[in-house]
PDB file of N, CA and C in Angstrom:
ATOM      1  N   MET A   7      -6.499   1.400  40.727  1.00  0.00           N
ATOM      2  CA  MET A   7      -5.144   0.998  40.392  1.00  0.00           C
ATOM      3  C   MET A   7      -5.085   0.319  39.029  1.00  0.00           C
ATOM      4  N   LYS A   8      -6.066  -0.579  38.784  1.00  0.00           N
ATOM      5  CA  LYS A   8      -6.091  -1.275  37.498  1.00  0.00           C
ATOM      6  C   LYS A   8      -6.330  -0.284  36.348  1.00  0.00           C
ATOM      7  N   MET A   9      -7.193   0.672  36.580  1.00  0.00           N
ATOM      8  CA  MET A   9      -7.507   1.658  35.550  1.00  0.00           C
ATOM      9  C   MET A   9      -6.283   2.500  35.219  1.00  0.00           C
ATOM     10  N   MET A  10      -5.527   2.866  36.240  1.00  0.00           N
ATOM     11  CA  MET A  10      -4.323   3.662  36.022  1.00  0.00           C
ATOM     12  C   MET A  10      -3.281   2.851  35.248  1.00  0.00           C
ATOM     13  N   LEU A  11      -3.117   1.595  35.582  1.00  0.00           N
ATOM     14  CA  LEU A  11      -2.179   0.727  34.882  1.00  0.00           C
ATOM     15  C   LEU A  11      -2.591   0.544  33.426  1.00  0.00           C
ATOM     16  N   LEU A  12      -3.878   0.361  33.214  1.00  0.00           N
ATOM     17  CA  LEU A  12      -4.385   0.215  31.854  1.00  0.00           C
ATOM     18  C   LEU A  12      -4.164   1.487  31.040  1.00  0.00           C
ATOM     19  N   THR A  13      -4.368   2.638  31.666  1.00  0.00           N
ATOM     20  CA  THR A  13      -4.157   3.916  30.984  1.00  0.00           C
ATOM     21  C   THR A  13      -2.692   4.108  30.611  1.00  0.00           C
ATOM     22  N   VAL A  14      -1.792   3.782  31.514  1.00  0.00           N
ATOM     23  CA  VAL A  14      -0.357   3.906  31.237  1.00  0.00           C
ATOM     24  C   VAL A  14       0.047   2.967  30.108  1.00  0.00           C
ATOM     25  N   LEU A  15      -0.466   1.744  30.145  1.00  0.00           N
ATOM     26  CA  LEU A  15      -0.161   0.775  29.091  1.00  0.00           C
ATOM     27  C   LEU A  15      -0.667   1.260  27.736  1.00  0.00           C
ATOM     28  N   LEU A  16      -1.853   1.798  27.716  1.00  0.00           N
ATOM     29  CA  LEU A  16      -2.420   2.323  26.478  1.00  0.00           C
ATOM     30  C   LEU A  16      -1.599   3.494  25.945  1.00  0.00           C
ATOM     31  N   LEU A  17      -1.183   4.382  26.809  1.00  0.00           N
ATOM     32  CA  LEU A  17      -0.356   5.515  26.388  1.00  0.00           C
ATOM     33  C   LEU A  17       0.995   5.054  25.848  1.00  0.00           C
ATOM     34  N   LEU A  18       1.586   4.044  26.458  1.00  0.00           N
ATOM     35  CA  LEU A  18       2.853   3.509  25.960  1.00  0.00           C
ATOM     36  C   LEU A  18       2.689   2.901  24.573  1.00  0.00           C
ATOM     37  N   LEU A  19       1.594   2.205  24.352  1.00  0.00           N
ATOM     38  CA  LEU A  19       1.352   1.621  23.030  1.00  0.00           C
ATOM     39  C   LEU A  19       1.135   2.700  21.964  1.00  0.00           C
ATOM     40  N   LEU A  20       0.421   3.751  22.320  1.00  0.00           N
ATOM     41  CA  LEU A  20       0.150   4.821  21.356  1.00  0.00           C
ATOM     42  C   LEU A  20       1.387   5.647  21.041  1.00  0.00           C
ATOM     43  N   CYS A  21       2.319   5.722  21.977  1.00  0.00           N
ATOM     44  CA  CYS A  21       3.533   6.507  21.776  1.00  0.00           C
ATOM     45  C   CYS A  21       4.662   5.691  21.155  1.00  0.00           C
ATOM     46  N   ASN A  22       4.409   4.445  20.832  1.00  0.00           N
ATOM     47  CA  ASN A  22       5.430   3.568  20.259  1.00  0.00           C
ATOM     48  C   ASN A  22       5.831   4.095  18.882  1.00  0.00           C
ATOM     49  N   PRO A  23       7.115   4.360  18.638  1.00  0.00           N
ATOM     50  CA  PRO A  23       7.548   4.880  17.339  1.00  0.00           C
ATOM     51  C   PRO A  23       7.296   3.914  16.186  1.00  0.00           C
ATOM     52  N   ALA A  24       7.307   2.626  16.459  1.00  0.00           N
ATOM     53  CA  ALA A  24       7.045   1.656  15.397  1.00  0.00           C
ATOM     54  C   ALA A  24       5.619   1.803  14.882  1.00  0.00           C
ATOM     55  N   LEU A  25       4.681   2.093  15.774  1.00  0.00           N
ATOM     56  CA  LEU A  25       3.303   2.290  15.350  1.00  0.00           C
ATOM     57  C   LEU A  25       3.156   3.569  14.531  1.00  0.00           C
ATOM     58  N   ARG A  26       3.879   4.612  14.918  1.00  0.00           N
ATOM     59  CA  ARG A  26       3.826   5.855  14.159  1.00  0.00           C
ATOM     60  C   ARG A  26       4.445   5.681  12.781  1.00  0.00           C
ATOM     61  N   ALA A  27       5.507   4.884  12.659  1.00  0.00           N
ATOM     62  CA  ALA A  27       6.141   4.658  11.366  1.00  0.00           C
ATOM     63  C   ALA A  27       5.180   3.927  10.436  1.00  0.00           C
ATOM     64  N   GLU A  28       4.397   2.990  10.988  1.00  0.00           N
ATOM     65  CA  GLU A  28       3.424   2.286  10.180  1.00  0.00           C
ATOM     66  C   GLU A  28       2.374   3.240   9.644  1.00  0.00           C
ATOM     67  N   SER A  29       1.879   4.113  10.499  1.00  0.00           N
ATOM     68  CA  SER A  29       0.852   5.034  10.047  1.00  0.00           C
ATOM     69  C   SER A  29       1.427   6.028   9.030  1.00  0.00           C
ATOM     70  N   ALA A  30       2.694   6.392   9.167  1.00  0.00           N
ATOM     71  CA  ALA A  30       3.311   7.282   8.179  1.00  0.00           C
ATOM     72  C   ALA A  30       3.424   6.587   6.831  1.00  0.00           C
ATOM     73  N   ALA A  31       3.770   5.300   6.840  1.00  0.00           N
ATOM     74  CA  ALA A  31       3.852   4.547   5.587  1.00  0.00           C
ATOM     75  C   ALA A  31       2.472   4.410   4.956  1.00  0.00           C
ATOM     76  N   GLU A  32       1.470   4.179   5.785  1.00  0.00           N
ATOM     77  CA  GLU A  32       0.106   4.080   5.263  1.00  0.00           C
ATOM     78  C   GLU A  32      -0.350   5.406   4.675  1.00  0.00           C
ATOM     79  N   GLN A  33       0.012   6.504   5.324  1.00  0.00           N
ATOM     80  CA  GLN A  33      -0.368   7.817   4.803  1.00  0.00           C
ATOM     81  C   GLN A  33       0.308   8.083   3.463  1.00  0.00           C
ATOM     82  N   LYS A  34       1.571   7.675   3.330  1.00  0.00           N
ATOM     83  CA  LYS A  34       2.275   7.865   2.063  1.00  0.00           C
ATOM     84  C   LYS A  34       1.623   7.047   0.960  1.00  0.00           C
ATOM     85  N   THR A  35       1.225   5.816   1.287  1.00  0.00           N
ATOM     86  CA  THR A  35       0.560   4.957   0.310  1.00  0.00           C
ATOM     87  C   THR A  35      -0.776   5.555  -0.115  1.00  0.00           C
ATOM     88  N   GLU A  36      -1.527   6.062   0.833  1.00  0.00           N
ATOM     89  CA  GLU A  36      -2.805   6.684   0.506  1.00  0.00           C
ATOM     90  C   GLU A  36      -2.607   7.922  -0.367  1.00  0.00           C
ATOM     91  N   ARG A  37      -1.568   8.709  -0.069  1.00  0.00           N
ATOM     92  CA  ARG A  37      -1.275   9.898  -0.873  1.00  0.00           C
ATOM     93  C   ARG A  37      -0.947   9.502  -2.312  1.00  0.00           C
ATOM     94  N   LEU A  38      -0.136   8.456  -2.478  1.00  0.00           N
ATOM     95  CA  LEU A  38       0.199   7.989  -3.821  1.00  0.00           C
ATOM     96  C   LEU A  38      -1.043   7.496  -4.544  1.00  0.00           C
ATOM     97  N   ALA A  39      -1.885   6.758  -3.847  1.00  0.00           N
ATOM     98  CA  ALA A  39      -3.093   6.212  -4.465  1.00  0.00           C
ATOM     99  C   ALA A  39      -4.046   7.324  -4.911  1.00  0.00           C
ATOM    100  N   ARG A  40      -4.116   8.414  -4.147  1.00  0.00           N
ATOM    101  CA  ARG A  40      -4.987   9.524  -4.533  1.00  0.00           C
ATOM    102  C   ARG A  40      -4.465  10.283  -5.750  1.00  0.00           C
ATOM    103  N   ASN A  41      -3.154  10.198  -6.014  1.00  0.00           N
ATOM    104  CA  ASN A  41      -2.550  10.962  -7.103  1.00  0.00           C
ATOM    105  C   ASN A  41      -2.378  10.162  -8.381  1.00  0.00           C
ATOM    106  N   VAL A  42      -3.012   9.008  -8.490  1.00  0.00           N
ATOM    107  CA  VAL A  42      -2.863   8.194  -9.692  1.00  0.00           C
ATOM    108  C   VAL A  42      -4.243   7.819 -10.225  1.00  0.00           C
ATOM    109  N   THR A  43      -4.334   7.763 -11.558  1.00  0.00           N
ATOM    110  CA  THR A  43      -5.547   7.328 -12.229  1.00  0.00           C
ATOM    111  C   THR A  43      -5.187   6.211 -13.191  1.00  0.00           C
ATOM    112  N   ILE A  44      -5.904   5.103 -13.081  1.00  0.00           N
ATOM    113  CA  ILE A  44      -5.685   3.975 -13.987  1.00  0.00           C
ATOM    114  C   ILE A  44      -6.918   3.860 -14.873  1.00  0.00           C
ATOM    115  N   TYR A  45      -6.711   4.024 -16.157  1.00  0.00           N
ATOM    116  CA  TYR A  45      -7.786   3.912 -17.128  1.00  0.00           C
ATOM    117  C   TYR A  45      -7.503   2.693 -17.988  1.00  0.00           C
ATOM    118  N   ARG A  46      -8.473   1.819 -18.134  1.00  0.00           N
ATOM    119  CA  ARG A  46      -8.319   0.646 -18.998  1.00  0.00           C
ATOM    120  C   ARG A  46      -9.145   0.866 -20.259  1.00  0.00           C
ATOM    121  N   ASP A  47      -8.496   0.674 -21.399  1.00  0.00           N
ATOM    122  CA  ASP A  47      -9.208   0.849 -22.667  1.00  0.00           C
ATOM    123  C   ASP A  47     -10.050  -0.387 -22.977  1.00  0.00           C
ATOM    124  N   SER A  48     -10.654  -0.424 -24.146  1.00  0.00           N
ATOM    125  CA  SER A  48     -11.565  -1.517 -24.499  1.00  0.00           C
ATOM    126  C   SER A  48     -10.851  -2.862 -24.620  1.00  0.00           C
ATOM    127  N   TYR A  49      -9.525  -2.847 -24.768  1.00  0.00           N
ATOM    128  CA  TYR A  49      -8.756  -4.090 -24.838  1.00  0.00           C
ATOM    129  C   TYR A  49      -8.224  -4.522 -23.469  1.00  0.00           C
ATOM    130  N   GLY A  50      -8.459  -3.721 -22.447  1.00  0.00           N
ATOM    131  CA  GLY A  50      -8.001  -4.044 -21.103  1.00  0.00           C
ATOM    132  C   GLY A  50      -6.604  -3.564 -20.795  1.00  0.00           C
ATOM    133  N   VAL A  51      -6.018  -2.777 -21.692  1.00  0.00           N
ATOM    134  CA  VAL A  51      -4.662  -2.269 -21.476  1.00  0.00           C
ATOM    135  C   VAL A  51      -4.728  -1.092 -20.496  1.00  0.00           C
ATOM    136  N   PRO A  52      -3.932  -1.147 -19.418  1.00  0.00           N
ATOM    137  CA  PRO A  52      -3.993  -0.037 -18.452  1.00  0.00           C
ATOM    138  C   PRO A  52      -3.203   1.183 -18.940  1.00  0.00           C
ATOM    139  N   HIS A  53      -3.825   2.339 -18.826  1.00  0.00           N
ATOM    140  CA  HIS A  53      -3.162   3.616 -19.096  1.00  0.00           C
ATOM    141  C   HIS A  53      -3.102   4.335 -17.751  1.00  0.00           C
ATOM    142  N   ILE A  54      -1.902   4.645 -17.311  1.00  0.00           N
ATOM    143  CA  ILE A  54      -1.697   5.133 -15.954  1.00  0.00           C
ATOM    144  C   ILE A  54      -1.246   6.590 -16.003  1.00  0.00           C
ATOM    145  N   TYR A  55      -1.973   7.429 -15.276  1.00  0.00           N
ATOM    146  CA  TYR A  55      -1.663   8.848 -15.209  1.00  0.00           C
ATOM    147  C   TYR A  55      -1.467   9.229 -13.751  1.00  0.00           C
ATOM    148  N   GLY A  56      -0.399   9.991 -13.480  1.00  0.00           N
ATOM    149  CA  GLY A  56      -0.148  10.418 -12.118  1.00  0.00           C
ATOM    150  C   GLY A  56       0.568  11.751 -12.091  1.00  0.00           C
ATOM    151  N   ARG A  57       0.526  12.387 -10.928  1.00  0.00           N
ATOM    152  CA  ARG A  57       1.166  13.693 -10.772  1.00  0.00           C
ATOM    153  C   ARG A  57       2.672  13.583 -10.669  1.00  0.00           C
ATOM    154  N   THR A  58       3.154  12.482 -10.095  1.00  0.00           N
ATOM    155  CA  THR A  58       4.596  12.303  -9.924  1.00  0.00           C
ATOM    156  C   THR A  58       5.005  10.950 -10.497  1.00  0.00           C
ATOM    157  N   ASP A  59       6.307  10.773 -10.672  1.00  0.00           N
ATOM    158  CA  ASP A  59       6.817   9.485 -11.135  1.00  0.00           C
ATOM    159  C   ASP A  59       6.481   8.374 -10.145  1.00  0.00           C
ATOM    160  N   ALA A  60       6.579   8.684  -8.863  1.00  0.00           N
ATOM    161  CA  ALA A  60       6.289   7.680  -7.838  1.00  0.00           C
ATOM    162  C   ALA A  60       4.826   7.237  -7.905  1.00  0.00           C
ATOM    163  N   ALA A  61       3.919   8.163  -8.178  1.00  0.00           N
ATOM    164  CA  ALA A  61       2.507   7.815  -8.288  1.00  0.00           C
ATOM    165  C   ALA A  61       2.259   6.918  -9.494  1.00  0.00           C
ATOM    166  N   VAL A  62       2.942   7.199 -10.598  1.00  0.00           N
ATOM    167  CA  VAL A  62       2.780   6.380 -11.801  1.00  0.00           C
ATOM    168  C   VAL A  62       3.314   4.968 -11.562  1.00  0.00           C
ATOM    169  N   VAL A  63       4.456   4.850 -10.900  1.00  0.00           N
ATOM    170  CA  VAL A  63       5.017   3.530 -10.593  1.00  0.00           C
ATOM    171  C   VAL A  63       4.088   2.778  -9.645  1.00  0.00           C
ATOM    172  N   PHE A  64       3.520   3.460  -8.669  1.00  0.00           N
ATOM    173  CA  PHE A  64       2.550   2.844  -7.772  1.00  0.00           C
ATOM    174  C   PHE A  64       1.362   2.312  -8.568  1.00  0.00           C
ATOM    175  N   GLY A  65       0.850   3.116  -9.499  1.00  0.00           N
ATOM    176  CA  GLY A  65      -0.270   2.684 -10.329  1.00  0.00           C
ATOM    177  C   GLY A  65       0.091   1.516 -11.224  1.00  0.00           C
ATOM    178  N   LEU A  66       1.309   1.528 -11.759  1.00  0.00           N
ATOM    179  CA  LEU A  66       1.762   0.423 -12.601  1.00  0.00           C
ATOM    180  C   LEU A  66       1.809  -0.884 -11.805  1.00  0.00           C
ATOM    181  N   MET A  67       2.346  -0.819 -10.605  1.00  0.00           N
ATOM    182  CA  MET A  67       2.417  -2.031  -9.783  1.00  0.00           C
ATOM    183  C   MET A  67       1.033  -2.483  -9.328  1.00  0.00           C
ATOM    184  N   TYR A  68       0.141  -1.540  -9.110  1.00  0.00           N
ATOM    185  CA  TYR A  68      -1.234  -1.891  -8.746  1.00  0.00           C
ATOM    186  C   TYR A  68      -1.911  -2.615  -9.902  1.00  0.00           C
ATOM    187  N   ALA A  69      -1.740  -2.086 -11.111  1.00  0.00           N
ATOM    188  CA  ALA A  69      -2.326  -2.738 -12.290  1.00  0.00           C
ATOM    189  C   ALA A  69      -1.701  -4.112 -12.513  1.00  0.00           C
ATOM    190  N   GLN A  70      -0.401  -4.233 -12.284  1.00  0.00           N
ATOM    191  CA  GLN A  70       0.286  -5.518 -12.418  1.00  0.00           C
ATOM    192  C   GLN A  70      -0.294  -6.526 -11.430  1.00  0.00           C
ATOM    193  N   ALA A  71      -0.527  -6.078 -10.190  1.00  0.00           N
ATOM    194  CA  ALA A  71      -1.083  -6.972  -9.180  1.00  0.00           C
ATOM    195  C   ALA A  71      -2.513  -7.375  -9.534  1.00  0.00           C
ATOM    196  N   GLU A  72      -3.282  -6.458 -10.130  1.00  0.00           N
ATOM    197  CA  GLU A  72      -4.638  -6.806 -10.547  1.00  0.00           C
ATOM    198  C   GLU A  72      -4.628  -7.875 -11.637  1.00  0.00           C
ATOM    199  N   ASP A  73      -3.705  -7.743 -12.578  1.00  0.00           N
ATOM    200  CA  ASP A  73      -3.691  -8.631 -13.737  1.00  0.00           C
ATOM    201  C   ASP A  73      -2.976  -9.953 -13.477  1.00  0.00           C
ATOM    202  N   ASN A  74      -1.855  -9.922 -12.792  1.00  0.00           N
ATOM    203  CA  ASN A  74      -0.996 -11.102 -12.670  1.00  0.00           C
ATOM    204  C   ASN A  74      -0.570 -11.368 -11.234  1.00  0.00           C
ATOM    205  N   PHE A  75      -1.505 -11.362 -10.312  1.00  0.00           N
ATOM    206  CA  PHE A  75      -1.119 -11.558  -8.917  1.00  0.00           C
ATOM    207  C   PHE A  75      -0.519 -12.939  -8.690  1.00  0.00           C
ATOM    208  N   TRP A  76      -1.031 -13.934  -9.402  1.00  0.00           N
ATOM    209  CA  TRP A  76      -0.489 -15.285  -9.256  1.00  0.00           C
ATOM    210  C   TRP A  76       0.991 -15.328  -9.623  1.00  0.00           C
ATOM    211  N   GLN A  77       1.379 -14.580 -10.651  1.00  0.00           N
ATOM    212  CA  GLN A  77       2.783 -14.557 -11.062  1.00  0.00           C
ATOM    213  C   GLN A  77       3.652 -13.861 -10.027  1.00  0.00           C
ATOM    214  N   LEU A  78       3.138 -12.787  -9.436  1.00  0.00           N
ATOM    215  CA  LEU A  78       3.879 -12.097  -8.381  1.00  0.00           C
ATOM    216  C   LEU A  78       4.082 -13.017  -7.173  1.00  0.00           C
ATOM    217  N   GLU A  79       3.043 -13.778  -6.818  1.00  0.00           N
ATOM    218  CA  GLU A  79       3.177 -14.726  -5.712  1.00  0.00           C
ATOM    219  C   GLU A  79       4.223 -15.782  -6.013  1.00  0.00           C
ATOM    220  N   ASP A  80       4.191 -16.323  -7.233  1.00  0.00           N
ATOM    221  CA  ASP A  80       5.182 -17.336  -7.626  1.00  0.00           C
ATOM    222  C   ASP A  80       6.600 -16.769  -7.567  1.00  0.00           C
ATOM    223  N   ASP A  81       6.773 -15.539  -8.013  1.00  0.00           N
ATOM    224  CA  ASP A  81       8.094 -14.918  -7.973  1.00  0.00           C
ATOM    225  C   ASP A  81       8.601 -14.736  -6.548  1.00  0.00           C
ATOM    226  N   ILE A  82       7.705 -14.349  -5.642  1.00  0.00           N
ATOM    227  CA  ILE A  82       8.096 -14.174  -4.244  1.00  0.00           C
ATOM    228  C   ILE A  82       8.488 -15.511  -3.638  1.00  0.00           C
ATOM    229  N   VAL A  83       7.687 -16.538  -3.896  1.00  0.00           N
ATOM    230  CA  VAL A  83       8.001 -17.866  -3.358  1.00  0.00           C
ATOM    231  C   VAL A  83       9.323 -18.367  -3.920  1.00  0.00           C
ATOM    232  N   ARG A  84       9.559 -18.149  -5.199  1.00  0.00           N
ATOM    233  CA  ARG A  84      10.798 -18.580  -5.825  1.00  0.00           C
ATOM    234  C   ARG A  84      11.992 -17.816  -5.238  1.00  0.00           C
ATOM    235  N   ALA A  85      11.812 -16.530  -4.970  1.00  0.00           N
ATOM    236  CA  ALA A  85      12.899 -15.719  -4.420  1.00  0.00           C
ATOM    237  C   ALA A  85      13.212 -16.114  -2.973  1.00  0.00           C
ATOM    238  N   LEU A  86      12.197 -16.487  -2.232  1.00  0.00           N
ATOM    239  CA  LEU A  86      12.414 -16.887  -0.839  1.00  0.00           C
ATOM    240  C   LEU A  86      13.023 -18.279  -0.718  1.00  0.00           C
ATOM    241  N   GLY A  87      12.847 -19.095  -1.746  1.00  0.00           N
ATOM    242  CA  GLY A  87      13.458 -20.420  -1.742  1.00  0.00           C
ATOM    243  C   GLY A  87      12.560 -21.488  -1.380  1.00  0.00           C
TER     244      GLY A  87
END
């Protein structure tokens, strides 16, 4: 009986649409990450190449987070109040 209940609970969790939406978002992020190349020159300036505009914007934000994550955190805290 316990095994059957556990199996039903597990199936309900796996069929949850919220969990599937998360995995779809993760798959989209991985697809964008695979389609972008960030090259830094000798001065550290990022040059971003991608197949689509969305991939380039993803790469730009990734480079921004690498360089100025503290500033992004401050902006979020300031925006939240």
